[in-house]
Amino acid sequence: MLPKLKQYLARVKSNSMLDPKAESEVVRELQTHFEDEIGELCQTGFSAADAADEATKRFGAPDALGHQMYEVYSQGTRNQALLAAVPHFLLALTFGFSLWRNDFWLLTTALTVLAVTVYAWRHGRPSWFYSWLGYFLIPLFAVIFLVLLAVGQGLSWFVLGSGMQWVMITVYVPVALCLLGYIIVRVVRRDWLLASFMMLPFPAIVVWLVAQEQSVGLVWYGKGGFESANLGMAFTFLALGGAAGVFIRLRQRLLKIGVLAVATLLILGIVWRFAESDLNPVICLLVSVCFVSFLLSPWLLQNRVVHRGSEMEAWEEACLEQAAKRT
Amino acid sequence: MRYGRELLKGSTDHLLLSLIGQEPMYGYQLIKEIGKRSDGYFEFKEGTLYTALHRLEKVGLIESKWERIPNGQERRYYYLTKMGQRVLNEKRDEWRGFSAAVNLVTETTNVG
């Protein structure tokens, strides 16, 4: 393909942030259009390079086209919004009806999350799937958090046992962190906003875990430590489900970002209220703002990932050009 | 010219649905056909055409299928759906009413 076209299509791709299936359809269709147009221009006397220039000019700015495509595909249906909210609602049910006591329910919920995540990962990764992926990652994240908490409190010997302690610290934590990093980078490469959407429940869960640890001691009491937090947690997950549904239904990117930021602030407000925290409200607000920044931090990561990706592409292109010259 | 562009913006869906309703077509063919039939009056920015086609497909007014053309290559053909046909009929009626009303007013002005 001509470098000009390759560059044009790459810019459309990076601005449209579509799921892999839709992206390949769009790119293939635009490519066939360029083939027709360049063929026709060449017949009227254009050189291939000039024809590519003219064809891309007629198409309009690639960034604008990418943004328009994003808006066409970004709004999910009501069913998709419901699908995005379901994992949050499952957790709301788990706490609202104290179902965390029921091992069968917990196992069924965990297997459902696993099955839906794997299925959607392999079938086009639609937007709603990212809220399931977030819950798929939470056990990894929570175990790391609890191991570090236990180590920090000097309880690891007692809680984990001597052999287990070293396996958790030297094997589990690094492997889990690598897996988390790999998945986050993969998601960010498509769209940083989906990574933020995936991480939506993280701030609320971290604040709950810290609050419960402070008041009853999760490391000592295990899941029994949640006894006092049922209602608050149910409300938190209901609100998260609502926010996820609204996020999927919105079309404009700025509004989606606004929903994530405002929902996180409101939800953390619920958490602070129910966790009966002794913290000063101003500190609670500052911590909440820090969590919102954390939630939107994949944006910074995307700049690095995309920059690195384009460096690789430029390098590949230079190699191809050199090879073409040699032949 | 600006007025014409605004008119085109408001009529894009109608034009695309009408053409696709007459015969399934692919993007490049649609651009050429619109230019030819309007005697060059309507000039789509090509990127805009694809955004409009994908939007219409997403709301279920048209559907697409990759098909082989005589030279062996594949193109994405767009077809009108039943819902698309219904919307097209409504748009046609709307347009007939609107243009008849505009004609009545402008003809009266000329006479006066």
XYZ file of C-alpha atoms in Angstrom:
439
model
C 0.000 0.000 0.000
C 1.226 3.544 -0.740
C 2.798 5.215 2.339
C 0.432 8.189 2.092
C -2.594 5.892 2.289
C -1.091 3.840 5.070
C -0.525 7.009 7.062
C -4.047 8.252 6.364
C -5.692 4.987 7.413
C -3.496 4.784 10.534
C -4.741 8.221 11.597
C -8.365 7.268 10.980
C -7.797 4.128 13.066
C -6.141 5.916 15.965
C -8.934 8.496 16.160
C -11.888 6.169 15.696
C -10.869 3.753 18.498
C -13.225 1.035 17.270
C -13.375 -2.566 18.325
C -11.111 -4.798 16.197
C -13.948 -6.185 14.053
C -15.519 -2.818 13.182
C -12.072 -1.310 12.670
C -11.005 -3.914 10.133
C -14.318 -3.488 8.257
C -13.958 0.294 8.117
C -10.314 0.185 7.036
C -11.009 -2.446 4.381
C -13.868 -0.402 2.975
C -11.864 2.834 2.853
C -8.995 0.949 1.252
C -11.237 -0.332 -1.548
C -12.518 3.207 -2.085
C -8.949 4.476 -2.426
C -8.142 1.654 -4.870
C -11.042 2.699 -7.112
C -10.298 6.375 -6.882
C -6.539 6.068 -7.438
C -7.132 3.716 -10.367
C -9.422 6.276 -11.973
C -7.061 9.201 -11.307
C -4.129 7.244 -12.772
C -6.156 6.725 -15.967
C -6.495 10.496 -16.282
C -2.713 10.953 -16.131
C -1.870 11.215 -12.430
C 1.168 9.391 -11.069
C 0.394 6.866 -8.306
C 1.806 9.169 -5.600
C -0.080 12.250 -6.872
C -3.256 10.205 -7.183
C -2.881 9.089 -3.553
C -2.404 12.724 -2.508
C -5.491 13.815 -4.409
C -7.603 10.895 -3.154
C -6.760 11.566 0.503
C -7.469 15.285 -0.001
C -10.938 14.483 -1.377
C -11.607 12.290 1.616
C -11.135 15.134 4.115
C -9.119 15.291 7.328
C -8.388 11.795 8.721
C -8.691 12.946 12.340
C -12.153 14.396 11.705
C -13.238 11.228 9.910
C -11.910 9.131 12.809
C -13.833 11.259 15.338
C -17.021 10.993 13.281
C -16.650 7.214 13.087
C -16.077 7.132 16.846
C -19.367 8.933 17.398
C -21.208 6.573 15.052
C -20.044 3.501 16.973
C -19.586 4.832 20.514
C -23.239 4.799 21.538
C -24.303 1.372 22.724
C -27.855 0.044 22.679
C -30.013 -0.289 25.804
C -29.181 -4.002 25.950
C -25.475 -3.244 25.809
C -25.896 -0.700 28.608
C -27.651 -3.361 30.663
C -24.892 -5.868 29.929
C -22.304 -3.349 31.136
C -24.255 -2.823 34.345
C -24.824 -6.533 35.114
C -21.479 -7.309 36.853
C -21.981 -4.292 39.146
C -25.541 -5.410 39.880
C -24.323 -8.941 40.670
C -22.060 -7.453 43.332
C -24.923 -5.259 44.583
C -27.025 -8.427 44.997
C -24.115 -10.204 46.689
C -23.947 -7.532 49.371
C -27.605 -6.454 49.431
C -28.738 -9.980 50.335
C -25.557 -11.053 52.168
C -24.990 -13.656 49.463
C -21.232 -13.509 50.093
C -21.939 -16.065 52.824
C -23.121 -18.498 50.154
C -20.151 -20.238 48.522
C -22.275 -21.554 45.642
C -23.387 -18.023 44.748
C -19.811 -16.743 44.927
C -18.517 -19.558 42.734
C -21.343 -19.091 40.197
C -20.727 -15.336 40.063
C -16.978 -15.805 39.628
C -17.480 -18.389 36.860
C -20.021 -16.148 35.107
C -17.580 -13.233 35.134
C -14.804 -15.494 33.855
C -16.950 -17.033 31.090
C -18.410 -13.726 29.853
C -14.996 -12.036 29.906
C -13.251 -14.796 27.955
C -16.137 -15.062 25.472
C -16.299 -11.302 24.798
C -12.497 -11.007 24.611
C -12.532 -13.570 21.825
C -15.590 -12.102 20.071
C -14.714 -8.534 19.141
C -14.302 -6.967 22.594
C -17.407 -4.725 22.569
C -17.478 -1.706 24.926
C -19.750 -3.328 27.532
C -17.213 -6.115 27.995
C -14.751 -3.752 29.716
C -16.849 -3.541 32.853
C -16.708 -7.375 33.055
C -12.970 -7.289 32.436
C -12.613 -4.893 35.375
C -14.237 -7.476 37.678
C -12.143 -10.235 36.146
C -9.045 -8.274 37.220
C -10.294 -7.343 40.676
C -9.426 -10.686 42.376
C -5.842 -10.338 41.091
C -5.719 -6.779 42.308
C -7.407 -7.535 45.653
C -5.081 -10.452 46.465
C -2.030 -8.271 45.753
C -3.539 -5.604 47.989
C -4.229 -8.059 50.823
C -0.796 -9.722 50.564
C 0.915 -6.336 50.732
C -1.372 -5.308 53.595
C -0.509 -8.493 55.504
C 3.195 -8.048 54.831
C 2.960 -4.403 55.895
C 1.351 -5.423 59.183
C 3.860 -8.221 59.792
C 1.029 -10.768 59.704
C 2.160 -12.597 56.632
C 3.827 -15.388 58.581
C 0.634 -16.081 60.477
C -1.914 -15.539 57.704
C -0.128 -17.062 54.742
C 2.056 -19.668 56.375
C 5.817 -19.716 55.951
C 6.038 -21.508 52.560
C 3.011 -19.803 51.050
C 4.345 -16.394 52.042
C 7.370 -16.688 49.757
C 5.363 -18.104 46.869
C 2.897 -15.200 47.116
C 5.560 -12.537 47.361
C 8.084 -13.854 44.848
C 5.811 -15.539 42.300
C 2.176 -14.500 42.592
C 2.609 -10.744 43.066
C 5.049 -10.205 40.123
C 3.077 -12.513 37.799
C -0.228 -10.879 38.712
C 1.264 -7.404 38.267
C 2.648 -8.371 34.831
C -0.731 -9.771 33.785
C -2.505 -6.629 35.010
C 0.013 -4.439 33.163
C -0.302 -6.473 29.955
C -4.098 -6.278 29.925
C -4.152 -2.567 30.778
C -1.665 -1.774 27.967
C -3.723 -3.838 25.495
C -6.871 -1.944 26.447
C -5.140 1.457 26.417
C -3.784 0.765 22.946
C -7.360 0.710 21.683
C -8.789 3.526 23.806
C -7.617 4.891 27.149
C -11.209 5.784 28.052
C -12.166 2.096 27.992
C -9.301 1.385 30.404
C -10.743 4.058 32.710
C -14.196 2.520 32.306
C -12.721 -0.889 33.162
C -11.162 0.564 36.315
C -14.384 2.309 37.404
C -15.021 0.082 40.452
C -11.388 0.143 41.630
C -11.471 3.411 43.670
C -14.672 2.440 45.493
C -13.330 -1.052 46.243
C -9.975 0.254 47.498
C -11.678 2.776 49.802
C -14.039 0.067 51.082
C -11.191 -2.366 51.699
C -9.168 0.266 53.565
C -12.196 1.400 55.563
C -13.151 -2.174 56.496
C -9.587 -3.029 57.330
C -9.444 -0.011 59.653
C -12.739 -0.731 61.379
C -12.875 -4.559 61.611
C -9.630 -5.901 60.132
C -10.160 -7.859 56.925
C -6.855 -9.690 57.250
C -7.965 -11.162 60.567
C -11.624 -11.795 59.831
C -11.556 -12.535 56.084
C -14.862 -12.022 54.318
C -16.649 -11.903 57.690
C -15.231 -8.409 57.868
C -17.866 -7.282 55.356
C -20.733 -8.016 57.769
C -21.131 -4.393 58.807
C -20.852 -2.960 55.288
C -23.622 -4.765 53.394
C -25.996 -1.883 52.737
C -23.314 0.638 51.829
C -21.635 -1.779 49.441
C -24.947 -2.684 47.792
C -25.649 1.013 47.151
C -22.117 1.534 45.881
C -22.394 -1.250 43.303
C -25.895 -0.165 42.265
C -24.538 3.323 41.596
C -21.595 1.843 39.689
C -24.036 -0.153 37.531
C -26.029 2.996 36.778
C -22.868 4.903 35.838
C -21.713 2.054 33.564
C -25.078 2.017 31.770
C -25.031 5.786 31.204
C -21.427 5.617 29.961
C -22.381 3.061 27.306
C -25.435 5.033 26.141
C -23.559 8.298 25.645
C -22.171 9.170 22.248
C -19.833 12.094 22.891
C -16.443 11.414 24.339
C -16.333 14.445 26.630
C -19.631 13.464 28.206
C -18.326 9.940 28.795
C -15.267 11.353 30.574
C -17.550 13.629 32.622
C -19.740 10.695 33.678
C -16.743 8.680 34.888
C -15.362 11.631 36.890
C -18.664 12.737 38.431
C -19.815 9.170 39.142
C -16.544 8.383 40.925
C -16.879 11.485 43.111
C -20.502 10.693 43.971
C -19.831 7.003 44.580
C -16.874 7.746 46.828
C -19.220 10.111 48.675
C -21.539 7.135 49.286
C -18.579 5.034 50.426
C -17.321 7.693 52.867
C -20.862 8.118 54.204
C -21.492 4.405 54.811
C -17.970 3.505 55.904
C -18.416 5.898 58.865
C -14.951 7.239 58.267
C -13.392 9.515 60.885
C -11.588 11.427 58.173
C -12.077 15.154 57.725
C -14.490 15.867 54.791
C -11.870 18.012 53.074
C -9.399 15.117 53.163
C -12.126 12.778 51.860
C -12.702 15.196 48.973
C -8.978 15.434 48.229
C -8.600 11.645 48.294
C -11.631 11.363 45.990
C -10.118 13.868 43.541
C -6.871 11.837 43.600
C -8.862 8.723 42.738
C -10.568 10.522 39.846
C -7.103 11.492 38.549
C -6.006 7.878 38.930
C -9.076 6.746 37.014
C -8.293 9.077 34.125
C -4.539 8.345 34.210
C -4.655 5.834 31.297
C -4.781 8.941 29.105
C -1.108 9.569 29.958
C -0.297 5.939 29.285
C -1.963 6.106 25.881
C 0.324 8.919 24.775
C 3.307 6.690 25.543
C 1.816 3.533 24.030
C 0.681 5.259 20.822
C 3.976 7.160 20.526
C 5.912 3.925 20.854
C 3.588 2.260 18.354
C 4.153 4.992 15.750
C 7.948 4.816 16.285
C 7.752 1.084 15.548
C 5.670 1.741 12.437
C 8.133 4.371 11.173
C 10.987 1.912 11.746
C 9.133 -0.862 9.900
C 8.389 1.517 7.028
C 12.058 2.570 6.785
C 13.076 -1.118 6.684
C 10.541 -1.815 3.923
C 11.765 1.154 1.884
C 15.374 0.022 2.233
C 14.423 -3.504 1.177
C 12.533 -2.110 -1.843
C 15.582 -0.042 -2.864
C 17.857 -3.081 -2.659
C 15.569 -5.114 -4.883
C -23.044 27.857 -2.114
C -23.212 27.716 1.667
C -26.994 27.454 1.387
C -26.576 24.493 -0.967
C -24.195 22.811 1.469
C -26.698 23.227 4.301
C -29.427 21.753 2.097
C -27.211 18.803 1.269
C -26.481 18.240 4.942
C -30.182 17.981 5.689
C -30.852 15.741 2.703
C -27.931 13.302 2.932
C -29.958 10.449 4.420
C -32.764 10.960 1.926
C -30.381 10.946 -1.050
C -28.489 7.861 0.139
C -31.626 5.894 0.986
C -33.153 6.782 -2.404
C -30.134 5.591 -4.360
C -29.655 2.421 -2.337
C -33.391 1.763 -2.606
C -33.145 1.756 -6.393
C -30.176 -0.595 -6.513
C -27.654 -1.946 -3.957
C -24.429 0.064 -4.279
C -21.008 0.446 -2.683
C -19.482 3.693 -1.405
C -17.457 4.763 -4.430
C -20.347 3.930 -6.748
C -22.695 6.059 -4.615
C -20.399 9.083 -4.819
C -20.172 8.787 -8.595
C -23.897 8.225 -8.986
C -24.865 11.223 -6.855
C -22.457 13.457 -8.790
C -23.724 12.149 -12.135
C -27.434 12.343 -11.375
C -27.227 15.820 -9.837
C -25.077 17.016 -12.735
C -22.260 17.782 -10.305
C -24.447 19.894 -8.005
C -23.989 17.602 -5.007
C -20.384 17.024 -4.061
C -19.918 14.874 -0.992
C -16.750 15.022 1.060
C -16.037 11.327 0.735
C -15.331 10.806 4.423
C -18.783 12.220 5.197
C -20.423 9.659 2.948
C -18.945 6.728 4.870
C -19.874 8.210 8.242
C -23.451 8.617 6.981
C -23.554 5.062 5.599
C -22.289 3.550 8.841
C -24.735 5.644 10.874
C -27.648 4.483 8.704
C -26.499 0.894 9.034
C -26.183 1.178 12.804
C -29.777 2.382 13.163
C -30.961 -0.448 10.898
C -32.065 1.526 7.808
C -29.540 -0.209 5.561
C -27.413 -3.344 5.769
C -24.167 -4.280 4.068
C -22.557 -7.312 2.492
C -19.152 -7.863 0.897
C -19.590 -9.003 -2.689
C -17.286 -9.771 -5.571
C -17.381 -7.368 -8.533
C -16.605 -8.478 -12.123
C -12.843 -7.781 -11.826
C -12.657 -10.263 -8.911
C -12.238 -7.710 -6.146
C -14.649 -7.356 -3.240
C -16.745 -4.306 -2.410
C -19.082 -3.564 0.458
C -22.582 -3.264 -1.001
C -25.367 -1.509 0.889
C -28.990 -2.713 0.803
C -32.140 -1.038 2.033
C -33.890 -2.808 4.921
C -37.664 -2.906 5.460
C -37.352 -0.189 8.076
C -35.214 1.805 5.646
C -37.923 1.503 2.973
C -40.530 2.813 5.409
C -38.350 5.765 6.415
C -37.588 6.485 2.759
C -41.313 6.632 1.950
C -41.858 9.053 4.821
C -38.965 11.227 3.691
C -40.269 11.265 0.118
C -43.711 12.409 1.290
C -42.135 15.045 3.505
C -39.977 16.297 0.647
C -42.887 16.418 -1.817
C -44.956 18.426 0.658
C -42.065 20.754 1.416
C -41.042 21.402 -2.192
C -44.666 21.903 -3.258
C -45.086 24.479 -0.494
C -41.834 26.245 -1.454
C -42.928 26.316 -5.094
C -46.303 27.785 -4.185
C -44.719 30.564 -2.164
C -41.965 31.420 -4.646
C -44.324 31.322 -7.652
C -46.712 33.697 -5.883
C -43.771 36.031 -5.181
C -42.812 36.040 -8.873
C -46.337 36.863 -9.936
C -46.599 39.713 -7.440
